[in-house]
CSV table of C-alpha atoms in Angstrom, one decimal:
chain,number,residue,atom,x,y,z
A,938,MET,CA,12.7,7.5,-1.3
A,939,GLN,CA,15.2,5.5,-3.3
A,940,LEU,CA,14.9,2.1,-5.0
A,941,LYS,CA,17.7,-0.4,-4.8
A,942,HIS,CA,17.5,-3.7,-6.8
A,943,LEU,CA,17.7,-6.7,-4.5
A,944,ARG,CA,17.0,-9.8,-6.5
A,945,THR,CA,15.2,-11.4,-9.4
A,946,LEU,CA,12.3,-13.5,-8.2
A,947,LEU,CA,11.3,-14.8,-11.6
A,948,THR,CA,13.7,-15.0,-14.5
A,949,PRO,CA,12.4,-13.4,-17.7
A,950,GLN,CA,11.9,-15.4,-20.9
A,951,ASP,CA,13.2,-14.7,-24.3
A,952,GLY,CA,9.9,-13.5,-25.7
A,953,ALA,CA,6.6,-12.0,-24.6
A,954,ALA,CA,5.3,-13.8,-21.5
A,955,LYS,CA,3.5,-11.0,-19.7
A,956,VAL,CA,3.2,-10.9,-15.9
A,957,THR,CA,-0.4,-9.9,-15.8
A,958,CYS,CA,-0.8,-9.0,-12.1
A,959,MET,CA,0.8,-9.3,-8.7
A,960,ALA,CA,-0.3,-8.7,-5.1
A,961,TRP,CA,1.2,-8.6,-1.5
A,962,ALA,CA,-0.8,-10.1,1.4
A,963,PRO,CA,-1.8,-7.4,4.0
A,964,ASN,CA,0.2,-9.3,6.6
A,965,SER,CA,3.3,-9.2,4.3
A,966,ALA,CA,3.8,-13.0,4.7
A,967,LYS,CA,2.8,-13.9,1.1
A,968,PHE,CA,3.5,-12.4,-2.4
A,969,ALA,CA,1.5,-13.6,-5.4
A,970,VAL,CA,2.4,-13.5,-9.1
A,971,CYS,CA,0.2,-14.4,-12.0
A,972,THR,CA,2.1,-15.7,-15.1
A,973,VAL,CA,1.2,-15.7,-18.7
A,974,ASP,CA,0.1,-19.4,-18.3
A,975,ARG,CA,-2.6,-18.2,-15.7
A,976,VAL,CA,-0.7,-19.9,-12.9
A,977,ILE,CA,-0.4,-18.2,-9.5
A,978,LEU,CA,3.0,-18.4,-7.9
A,979,LEU,CA,3.3,-17.8,-4.2
A,980,TYR,CA,6.4,-16.4,-2.5
A,981,ASP,CA,7.3,-15.9,1.1
A,982,GLU,CA,8.5,-12.7,2.7
A,983,GLN,CA,12.1,-13.4,1.9
A,984,GLY,CA,11.3,-13.9,-1.8
A,985,GLU,CA,11.5,-17.7,-1.9
A,986,ARG,CA,8.9,-19.5,-4.0
A,987,ARG,CA,6.9,-21.8,-1.8
A,988,ASP,CA,3.7,-22.7,-3.6
A,989,LYS,CA,1.6,-22.4,-6.7
A,990,PHE,CA,-1.8,-23.2,-8.1
A,991,SER,CA,-3.5,-23.0,-11.5
A,992,THR,CA,-6.6,-20.9,-12.2
A,993,LYS,CA,-9.5,-22.2,-14.1
A,994,PRO,CA,-11.9,-21.0,-16.8
A,995,ALA,CA,-15.5,-20.0,-16.0
A,996,ASP,CA,-16.6,-23.0,-18.1
A,997,SER,CA,-14.2,-25.9,-18.6
A,998,LYS,CA,-15.6,-26.6,-22.1
A,999,TYR,CA,-13.8,-23.5,-23.4
A,1000,GLY,CA,-10.4,-24.7,-22.2
A,1001,LYS,CA,-7.6,-23.1,-20.2
A,1002,LYS,CA,-6.6,-20.6,-23.0
A,1003,SER,CA,-10.0,-19.1,-23.3
A,1004,TYR,CA,-9.3,-16.3,-20.8
A,1005,THR,CA,-6.6,-14.2,-19.2
A,1006,VAL,CA,-6.2,-13.0,-15.6
A,1007,LYS,CA,-6.4,-9.2,-15.4
A,1008,SER,CA,-6.1,-8.6,-11.7
A,1009,MET,CA,-6.0,-10.1,-8.2
A,1010,ALA,CA,-6.0,-9.1,-4.6
A,1011,PHE,CA,-5.6,-10.8,-1.2
A,1012,SER,CA,-8.4,-10.6,1.4
A,1013,PRO,CA,-7.8,-8.4,4.5
A,1014,ASP,CA,-7.0,-11.5,6.6
A,1015,SER,CA,-4.5,-12.7,4.0
A,1016,THR,CA,-6.1,-16.2,3.7
A,1017,LYS,CA,-7.9,-15.8,0.3
A,1018,ILE,CA,-7.1,-14.5,-3.2
A,1019,ALA,CA,-9.7,-13.0,-5.6
A,1020,ILE,CA,-8.9,-13.5,-9.3
A,1021,ALA,CA,-10.4,-11.3,-12.0
A,1022,GLN,CA,-10.8,-12.9,-15.4
A,1023,THR,CA,-11.7,-11.9,-18.9
A,1024,ASP,CA,-14.2,-14.7,-19.2
A,1025,ASN,CA,-16.7,-12.6,-17.2
A,1026,ILE,CA,-16.0,-14.1,-13.7
A,1027,ILE,CA,-14.3,-13.6,-10.4
A,1028,PHE,CA,-13.1,-16.6,-8.5
A,1029,VAL,CA,-12.1,-16.4,-4.8
A,1030,TYR,CA,-9.7,-19.1,-3.7
A,1031,LYS,CA,-9.1,-20.0,0.0
A,1032,ILE,CA,-5.4,-20.6,0.2
A,1033,GLY,CA,-5.1,-21.0,4.0
A,1034,GLU,CA,-2.5,-19.7,6.4
A,1035,ASP,CA,0.2,-22.3,5.9
A,1036,TRP,CA,2.2,-23.2,2.8
A,1037,GLY,CA,0.8,-26.3,1.1
A,1038,ASP,CA,-2.7,-25.8,2.3
A,1039,LYS,CA,-5.3,-27.0,-0.2
A,1040,LYS,CA,-6.6,-24.3,-2.5
A,1041,VAL,CA,-10.4,-24.3,-2.6
A,1042,ILE,CA,-12.7,-22.0,-4.5
A,1043,CYS,CA,-15.0,-20.5,-1.9
A,1044,ASN,CA,-16.8,-17.8,-4.0
A,1045,LYS,CA,-17.5,-17.1,-7.6
A,1046,PHE,CA,-19.2,-14.1,-9.2
A,1047,VAL,CA,-20.4,-14.3,-12.7
A,1048,GLN,CA,-20.6,-11.0,-14.6
A,1049,THR,CA,-22.0,-9.7,-17.9
A,1050,SER,CA,-18.6,-8.6,-19.3
A,1051,ALA,CA,-14.8,-9.1,-18.7
A,1052,VAL,CA,-13.6,-8.2,-15.3
A,1053,THR,CA,-10.7,-5.7,-15.9
A,1054,CYS,CA,-9.4,-4.7,-12.4
A,1055,LEU,CA,-10.1,-5.5,-8.8
A,1056,LEU,CA,-9.5,-4.4,-5.2
A,1057,TRP,CA,-10.3,-6.0,-1.8
A,1058,PRO,CA,-10.4,-3.1,0.6
A,1059,ALA,CA,-12.8,-4.5,3.3
A,1060,GLU,CA,-13.5,-7.8,4.9
A,1061,HIS,CA,-16.4,-9.1,2.7
A,1062,SER,CA,-16.3,-6.5,-0.1
A,1063,ILE,CA,-14.4,-6.9,-3.4
A,1064,VAL,CA,-14.6,-3.9,-5.6
A,1065,PHE,CA,-14.0,-4.4,-9.4
A,1066,GLY,CA,-14.4,-2.8,-12.8
A,1067,LEU,CA,-15.9,-4.2,-16.0
A,1068,ALA,CA,-15.2,-3.8,-19.7
A,1069,GLU,CA,-18.7,-2.4,-20.0
A,1070,GLY,CA,-17.8,0.5,-17.7
A,1071,LYS,CA,-19.4,-0.5,-14.5
A,1072,ILE,CA,-17.8,-0.4,-11.0
A,1073,ARG,CA,-19.4,-3.2,-8.9
A,1074,VAL,CA,-18.9,-4.7,-5.4
A,1075,ALA,CA,-19.0,-8.4,-4.6
A,1076,ASN,CA,-20.0,-9.6,-1.1
A,1077,THR,CA,-18.2,-12.8,-0.2
A,1078,LYS,CA,-20.7,-13.4,2.7
A,1079,THR,CA,-23.9,-13.3,0.6
A,1080,ASN,CA,-22.2,-14.5,-2.7
A,1081,LYS,CA,-23.9,-11.6,-4.5
A,1082,SER,CA,-22.6,-8.6,-6.4
A,1083,SER,CA,-24.2,-5.2,-7.1
A,1084,THR,CA,-23.4,-2.0,-9.1
A,1085,ILE,CA,-21.9,1.0,-7.3
A,1086,TYR,CA,-21.9,3.2,-10.3
A,1087,GLY,CA,-21.9,2.9,-14.1
A,1088,THR,CA,-20.2,4.6,-17.0
A,1089,GLU,CA,-20.1,4.0,-20.7
A,1090,SER,CA,-16.4,3.5,-20.9
A,1091,TYR,CA,-14.1,0.5,-20.3
A,1092,VAL,CA,-12.5,0.5,-16.9
A,1093,VAL,CA,-8.7,0.6,-17.4
A,1094,SER,CA,-7.6,1.1,-13.8
A,1095,LEU,CA,-8.8,1.0,-10.2
A,1096,THR,CA,-7.1,2.2,-7.0
A,1097,SER,CA,-7.9,3.1,-3.4
A,1098,ASN,CA,-6.8,5.8,-1.0
A,1099,VAL,CA,-4.5,4.9,1.9
A,1100,SER,CA,-7.3,3.9,4.2
A,1101,GLY,CA,-9.1,1.8,1.6
A,1102,LYS,CA,-12.4,3.7,2.2
A,1103,GLY,CA,-12.3,5.6,-1.1
A,1104,ILE,CA,-11.8,4.4,-4.7
A,1105,LEU,CA,-10.8,6.0,-8.0
A,1106,SER,CA,-11.6,4.3,-11.3
A,1107,GLY,CA,-9.9,5.3,-14.6
A,1108,HIS,CA,-11.7,4.8,-17.9
A,1109,ALA,CA,-10.7,4.4,-21.5
A,1110,ASP,CA,-12.2,7.8,-22.4
A,1111,GLY,CA,-9.9,9.5,-19.9
A,1112,THR,CA,-12.5,10.0,-17.2
A,1113,VAL,CA,-11.5,9.4,-13.6
A,1114,VAL,CA,-14.3,8.9,-11.1
A,1115,ARG,CA,-14.2,9.0,-7.3
A,1116,TYR,CA,-16.4,7.1,-4.8
A,1117,PHE,CA,-16.3,7.0,-1.0
A,1118,PHE,CA,-17.6,4.2,1.2
A,1119,ASP,CA,-16.7,6.7,4.0
A,1120,ASP,CA,-15.1,10.1,3.3
A,1121,GLU,CA,-13.8,10.2,6.9
A,1122,GLY,CA,-15.0,13.8,7.3
A,1123,SER,CA,-12.9,15.1,4.4
A,1124,GLY,CA,-15.9,16.6,2.6
A,1125,GLU,CA,-14.4,15.7,-0.8
A,1126,SER,CA,-16.7,15.3,-3.7
A,1127,GLN,CA,-17.9,12.1,-5.4
A,1128,GLY,CA,-18.6,11.3,-9.0
A,1129,LYS,CA,-16.6,12.4,-12.1
A,1130,LEU,CA,-13.4,14.0,-10.8
A,1131,LEU,CA,-11.4,14.8,-13.9
A,1132,THR,CA,-10.8,14.0,-17.6
A,1133,HIS,CA,-7.2,13.1,-18.5
A,1134,PRO,CA,-6.0,13.6,-22.1
A,1135,CYS,CA,-5.4,9.8,-22.5
A,1136,PRO,CA,-6.6,6.6,-20.9
A,1137,PRO,CA,-5.3,6.6,-17.3
A,1138,TYR,CA,-3.6,3.2,-17.2
A,1139,ALA,CA,-1.2,4.5,-14.5
A,1140,LEU,CA,-3.4,5.7,-11.6
A,1141,ALA,CA,-2.3,6.4,-8.1
A,1142,TRP,CA,-4.0,8.0,-5.1
A,1143,GLY,CA,-1.4,9.5,-2.6
A,1144,SER,CA,-2.1,11.0,0.8
A,1145,SER,CA,-2.4,14.5,-0.6
A,1146,SER,CA,-2.7,14.2,-4.4
A,1147,ILE,CA,-3.7,12.0,-7.3
A,1148,ILE,CA,-1.2,11.0,-10.0
A,1149,VAL,CA,-2.3,10.0,-13.5
A,1150,ALA,CA,-0.3,8.9,-16.6
A,1151,GLY,CA,-0.7,7.0,-19.8
A,1152,CYS,CA,0.4,6.8,-23.4
A,1153,ASP,CA,1.2,10.6,-23.9
A,1154,LYS,CA,4.4,10.4,-21.9
A,1155,LYS,CA,3.2,12.9,-19.3
A,1156,ILE,CA,2.7,12.4,-15.6
A,1157,VAL,CA,0.1,14.8,-14.2
A,1158,ALA,CA,-0.5,15.4,-10.5
A,1159,TYR,CA,-4.1,16.5,-9.6
A,1160,GLY,CA,-5.4,18.1,-6.5
A,1161,LYS,CA,-8.1,16.7,-4.3
A,1162,GLU,CA,-10.9,18.2,-6.5
A,1163,GLY,CA,-9.3,17.5,-9.9
A,1164,HIS,CA,-7.3,20.6,-10.6
A,1165,ILE,CA,-3.8,20.3,-12.1
A,1166,LEU,CA,-1.0,20.7,-9.5
A,1167,GLN,CA,2.0,19.7,-11.6
A,1168,THR,CA,2.9,18.2,-15.0
A,1169,PHE,CA,6.0,16.2,-15.7
A,1170,ASP,CA,6.4,16.1,-19.5
A,1171,TYR,CA,8.7,13.5,-21.0
A,1172,SER,CA,7.2,13.7,-24.5
A,1173,ARG,CA,10.5,14.9,-25.9
A,1174,ASP,CA,12.5,12.2,-24.3
A,1175,ARG,CA,13.0,9.7,-27.1
A,1176,SER,CA,14.0,7.0,-24.6
A,1177,GLU,CA,10.7,7.2,-22.7
A,1178,LYS,CA,7.7,5.1,-23.7
A,1179,GLU,CA,4.1,5.1,-22.4
A,1180,PHE,CA,3.4,4.8,-18.7
A,1181,THR,CA,1.7,1.4,-18.1
A,1182,VAL,CA,1.2,1.1,-14.3
A,1183,ALA,CA,1.5,2.9,-11.1
A,1184,ALA,CA,1.8,2.0,-7.4
A,1185,THR,CA,1.4,4.1,-4.2
A,1186,SER,CA,3.4,3.4,-1.1
A,1187,PRO,CA,1.4,2.3,2.0
A,1188,SER,CA,2.0,5.7,3.6
A,1189,GLY,CA,0.7,7.5,0.4
A,1190,GLN,CA,3.8,9.7,0.3
A,1191,SER,CA,5.6,8.1,-2.6
A,1192,VAL,CA,4.4,6.9,-6.0
A,1193,VAL,CA,6.3,4.7,-8.6
A,1194,LEU,CA,5.3,4.6,-12.2
A,1195,GLY,CA,6.5,1.9,-14.7
A,1196,SER,CA,7.2,2.4,-18.4
A,1197,TYR,CA,9.9,0.8,-20.6
A,1198,ASP,CA,13.2,-0.1,-18.9
A,1199,ARG,CA,12.5,2.4,-16.2
A,1200,LEU,CA,10.8,3.1,-12.9
A,1201,ARG,CA,10.1,6.8,-12.1
A,1202,VAL,CA,9.8,7.7,-8.4
A,1203,PHE,CA,8.0,10.7,-6.9
A,1204,ASN,CA,8.0,11.7,-3.2
A,1205,TRP,CA,5.5,14.1,-1.7
A,1206,SER,CA,7.0,17.2,0.0
A,1207,PRO,CA,4.7,18.4,2.8
A,1208,ARG,CA,6.6,21.7,3.1
A,1209,ARG,CA,6.3,22.5,-0.6
A,1210,ALA,CA,2.9,20.8,-1.0
A,1211,ALA,CA,4.2,19.3,-4.2
A,1212,TRP,CA,5.8,16.1,-5.7
A,1213,ASP,CA,9.6,15.9,-6.0
A,1214,GLU,CA,11.0,13.5,-8.6
A,1215,ALA,CA,13.8,11.2,-7.3
A,1216,SER,CA,16.4,9.6,-9.5
A,1217,PRO,CA,14.7,7.1,-11.8
A,1218,LYS,CA,15.6,3.5,-11.6
A,1219,GLU,CA,16.8,2.4,-15.1
A,1220,ILE,CA,17.4,-1.2,-15.9
A,1221,PRO,CA,18.4,-2.0,-19.5
A,1222,ASN,CA,16.6,-4.9,-21.1
A,1223,LEU,CA,13.8,-4.9,-18.5
A,1224,TYR,CA,11.4,-4.0,-21.2
A,1225,THR,CA,7.8,-2.9,-20.5
A,1226,ILE,CA,6.8,-3.0,-16.9
A,1227,THR,CA,3.3,-4.6,-16.7
A,1228,ALA,CA,2.6,-4.9,-12.9
A,1229,LEU,CA,3.7,-3.3,-9.6
A,1230,ALA,CA,3.0,-4.4,-6.1
A,1231,TRP,CA,4.2,-2.7,-2.8
A,1232,LYS,CA,4.7,-4.6,0.4
A,1233,LYS,CA,2.3,-3.4,3.1
A,1234,ASP,CA,5.1,-2.3,5.5
A,1235,GLY,CA,6.6,-0.2,2.6
A,1236,SER,CA,10.0,-1.9,2.6
A,1237,ARG,CA,9.8,-3.7,-0.7
A,1238,LEU,CA,8.4,-3.0,-4.3
A,1239,CYS,CA,8.1,-5.7,-6.9
A,1240,ALA,CA,7.9,-5.1,-10.7
A,1241,GLY,CA,6.6,-7.6,-13.2
A,1242,THR,CA,7.5,-7.3,-16.9
A,1243,LEU,CA,6.3,-8.1,-20.4
A,1244,CYS,CA,8.9,-10.9,-20.7
A,1245,GLY,CA,7.7,-12.7,-17.6
A,1246,GLY,CA,10.3,-11.4,-15.1
A,1247,VAL,CA,9.7,-10.2,-11.6
A,1248,GLU,CA,12.3,-7.9,-9.9
A,1249,GLN,CA,12.3,-7.0,-6.2
A,1250,PHE,CA,13.5,-3.6,-4.9
A,1251,ASP,CA,14.3,-2.2,-1.5
A,1252,CYS,CA,12.5,1.0,-0.7
A,1253,CYS,CA,14.1,3.4,1.7
A,1254,LEU,CA,14.5,7.1,2.5
A,1255,ARG,CA,17.3,6.4,5.0
A,1256,ARG,CA,18.5,3.6,7.2
A,1257,SER,CA,20.4,3.7,10.5
A,1258,ILE,CA,21.6,1.5,13.3
A,1259,TYR,CA,20.5,2.4,16.9
A,1260,LYS,CA,22.7,1.4,19.9
A,1261,ASN,CA,24.0,-1.5,17.7
A,1262,LYS,CA,20.8,-3.3,18.6
A,1263,PHE,CA,18.1,-1.9,16.3
A,1264,GLU,CA,17.8,-1.1,12.6
A,1265,MET,CA,15.7,1.9,11.8
A,1266,THR,CA,14.4,1.9,8.2
A,1267,TYR,CA,12.6,5.1,7.1
A,1268,VAL,CA,10.4,3.9,4.3
A,1269,GLY,CA,8.5,7.2,4.2
A,1270,LEU,CA,8.4,10.5,6.0
A,1271,SER,CA,5.7,9.2,8.3
A,1272,GLN,CA,6.6,5.5,8.5
A,1273,VAL,CA,9.6,3.7,10.1
A,1274,ILE,CA,10.3,0.0,10.4
A,1275,VAL,CA,12.1,-0.8,13.7
A,1276,LYS,CA,13.9,-4.2,13.5
A,1277,ASN,CA,15.5,-5.9,16.5
A,1278,LEU,CA,18.8,-7.1,15.1
A,1279,SER,CA,19.2,-10.0,17.6
A,1280,THR,CA,15.7,-11.5,17.3
A,1281,GLY,CA,14.7,-10.3,13.8
A,1282,THR,CA,11.3,-9.1,15.0
A,1283,ARG,CA,9.9,-5.9,13.4
A,1284,VAL,CA,7.5,-3.2,14.4
A,1285,VAL,CA,6.1,-0.7,11.8
A,1286,LEU,CA,5.7,2.8,13.4
A,1287,LYS,CA,3.4,5.0,11.4
A,1288,SER,CA,1.9,8.4,11.9
A,1289,HIS,CA,-1.9,8.0,11.2
A,1290,TYR,CA,-2.0,11.7,10.3
A,1291,ALA,CA,0.9,11.5,7.8
A,1292,TYR,CA,3.1,13.7,9.9
A,1293,GLU,CA,6.8,13.5,9.4
A,1294,ILE,CA,8.5,11.4,12.1
A,1295,ASP,CA,11.6,12.8,13.7
A,1296,GLU,CA,14.3,10.6,15.3
A,1297,VAL,CA,13.0,7.3,16.9
A,1298,LYS,CA,14.5,6.4,20.3
A,1299,ILE,CA,14.4,3.0,22.1
A,1300,MET,CA,14.2,3.5,25.9
A,1301,GLY,CA,13.2,1.6,29.0
A,1302,ARG,CA,15.5,-1.4,28.9
A,1303,ASP,CA,15.2,-1.5,25.1
A,1304,ARG,CA,11.5,-2.3,25.2
A,1305,TYR,CA,9.7,1.0,24.5
A,1306,LEU,CA,10.0,3.3,21.6
A,1307,VAL,CA,9.4,7.1,21.5
A,1308,ALA,CA,9.2,9.5,18.5
A,1309,HIS,CA,7.9,13.0,17.8
A,1310,THR,CA,6.2,14.6,14.9
A,1311,SER,CA,5.3,18.3,14.7
A,1312,GLU,CA,1.9,17.7,16.2
A,1313,THR,CA,1.9,14.3,17.9
A,1314,LEU,CA,3.8,12.0,20.2
A,1315,LEU,CA,4.3,8.3,19.3
A,1316,LEU,CA,4.9,5.7,21.9
A,1317,GLY,CA,5.1,1.9,21.7
A,1318,ASP,CA,5.7,-1.3,23.6
A,1319,LEU,CA,7.9,-3.5,21.4
A,1320,GLY,CA,7.1,-6.5,23.6
A,1321,SER,CA,3.3,-6.4,22.9
A,1322,ASN,CA,3.4,-4.5,19.6
A,1323,ARG,CA,1.0,-1.9,21.0
A,1324,LEU,CA,1.5,1.6,19.5
A,1325,SER,CA,0.0,4.9,20.3
A,1326,GLU,CA,-0.1,8.4,18.7
A,1327,VAL,CA,-1.5,11.2,20.8
A,1328,ALA,CA,-1.8,14.9,20.2
A,1329,TRP,CA,1.3,16.7,21.5
A,1330,GLN,CA,2.5,20.2,21.2
A,1331,GLY,CA,6.2,20.6,20.6
A,1332,SER,CA,8.3,21.0,23.7
A,1333,GLY,CA,11.8,20.7,22.4
A,1334,GLY,CA,12.2,17.1,23.4
A,1335,ASN,CA,12.5,18.0,27.1
A,1336,GLU,CA,10.0,15.4,28.3
A,1337,LYS,CA,10.9,12.7,30.9
A,1338,PHE,CA,9.5,9.3,30.2
A,1339,PHE,CA,8.8,6.7,32.9
A,1340,PHE,CA,8.2,3.1,31.8
A,1341,GLU,CA,7.7,1.4,35.2
A,1342,ASN,CA,4.1,0.5,34.3
A,1343,GLU,CA,3.7,-2.1,31.5
A,1344,THR,CA,0.4,-0.7,30.2
A,1345,VAL,CA,0.8,3.0,30.7
A,1346,CYS,CA,3.6,5.4,29.9
A,1347,MET,CA,4.0,8.4,32.3
A,1348,VAL,CA,5.3,11.5,30.6
A,1349,PHE,CA,6.5,14.5,32.7
A,1350,ASN,CA,7.0,17.8,31.0
A,1351,ALA,CA,6.9,21.5,32.2
A,1352,GLY,CA,5.2,20.7,35.4
A,1353,GLU,CA,2.5,18.4,33.9
A,1354,LEU,CA,2.2,14.7,34.2
A,1355,THR,CA,0.5,12.9,31.3
A,1356,LEU,CA,-0.6,9.3,31.1
A,1357,VAL,CA,-0.8,7.4,27.8
A,1358,GLU,CA,-1.9,3.8,27.5
A,1359,TYR,CA,0.0,1.8,24.9
A,1360,GLY,CA,-2.3,1.0,22.0
A,1361,ASN,CA,-4.7,3.9,22.8
A,1362,ASN,CA,-4.6,7.1,20.6
A,1363,GLU,CA,-6.2,9.2,23.3
A,1364,ILE,CA,-4.5,10.7,26.4
A,1365,LEU,CA,-5.8,8.9,29.5
A,1366,GLY,CA,-5.4,12.1,31.6
A,1367,SER,CA,-3.0,14.7,32.8
A,1368,VAL,CA,-2.4,16.6,36.1
A,1369,ARG,CA,-0.3,19.6,37.1
A,1370,THR,CA,2.5,18.8,39.5
A,1371,GLU,CA,5.9,20.2,40.3
A,1372,PHE,CA,7.2,16.9,41.7
A,1373,MET,CA,7.4,13.6,39.9
A,1374,ASN,CA,8.3,10.2,41.3
A,1375,PRO,CA,7.0,7.1,39.5
A,1376,HIS,CA,7.4,5.0,42.7
A,1377,LEU,CA,4.8,7.2,44.5
A,1378,ILE,CA,2.2,6.8,41.7
A,1379,ARG,CA,-0.1,3.8,41.2
A,1380,CYS,CA,-1.9,3.5,37.9
A,1381,ALA,CA,-4.6,0.9,37.2
A,1382,LEU,CA,-6.9,0.6,34.2
A,1383,ILE,CA,-10.4,-0.7,34.9
């Protein structure tokens, strides 16, 4: 994956004016930036500033300069923002679906120490870390919070896996702890996972590995049980500074780390089972990168800086035009954005098993998409945005596809007819036959 600079969303100032945190909405329609003045700026998908609102202190008598905002996250439905503050509180603002909707505080969670980092992985559950070392969860339905686990060390970073069902917390003493709400059958351990040589401010959880970095100028890739896979040592590079922040692509197959005037990009190679370093993105006078946020479809990365600037980058492995009608943007090995050039509508095609997607084809009067991986077949209806991924053994691409039915795709290959419902990841059924005519078959779902 390569980064290409697109535009400056927020012009940097002459001195320190740190962008403290940023977040993309899950539906990709909104992008939020928190400035040094504790104001939340809201941008649309194209990068135009459309709205803003001011945060507030836990107690008004202490004034607006009594706290800083450490982290924020959108709700899964993209209509709320949770704000983590150093004055021992989390505010949840309802921002609505439309620009200009009134911003209303709908939840607040008072804590016993500063809230240092925050995630919102599930509908009513906000996960956050405290300066006293605890990892807690706040329930927006009951307006109560409880401790998941406790440590004795300040929480410097918090990240989740691709599914959002597991979390990693990084602590000032170098400890990295793993916790699963649901291990999804992986069997991976919980609890203390590893001890890094320095505070893990840059912490990323990819689909196959964990990347950790900090002030020692080294980037270390760890395996799923905490053993070292790779070390990238920049300690002798006098132009390199400490690594301050990391972000994982939505597919989990790329990681970007920010330092001083530079973004380092790493892509996971399934064939080598290792990380490959791409060409770093170097921007003179960018200064220290303080925040990173990746758009949920994987196509954009935003970087906030110590001087208050926000830069937007295009993320792409490769891009191609299909039949002069569709643009295919490969944002990861297992994720492709299909854009209709005439209507502007987009569909994100993703392998749920992180398999590498081969060429994507548009068939059936430019309405249906077909793609293969080494183990699966991906089908989709562009009209209804229903996508399927079913187990499929490689057959050299000799299948014949029939799209006469709007809800079911008929696939004929090597004397076997297979039925796949759009939006269903299980094969409906298959039957042996030497003769195939879609006009002689009636398929109805009950």
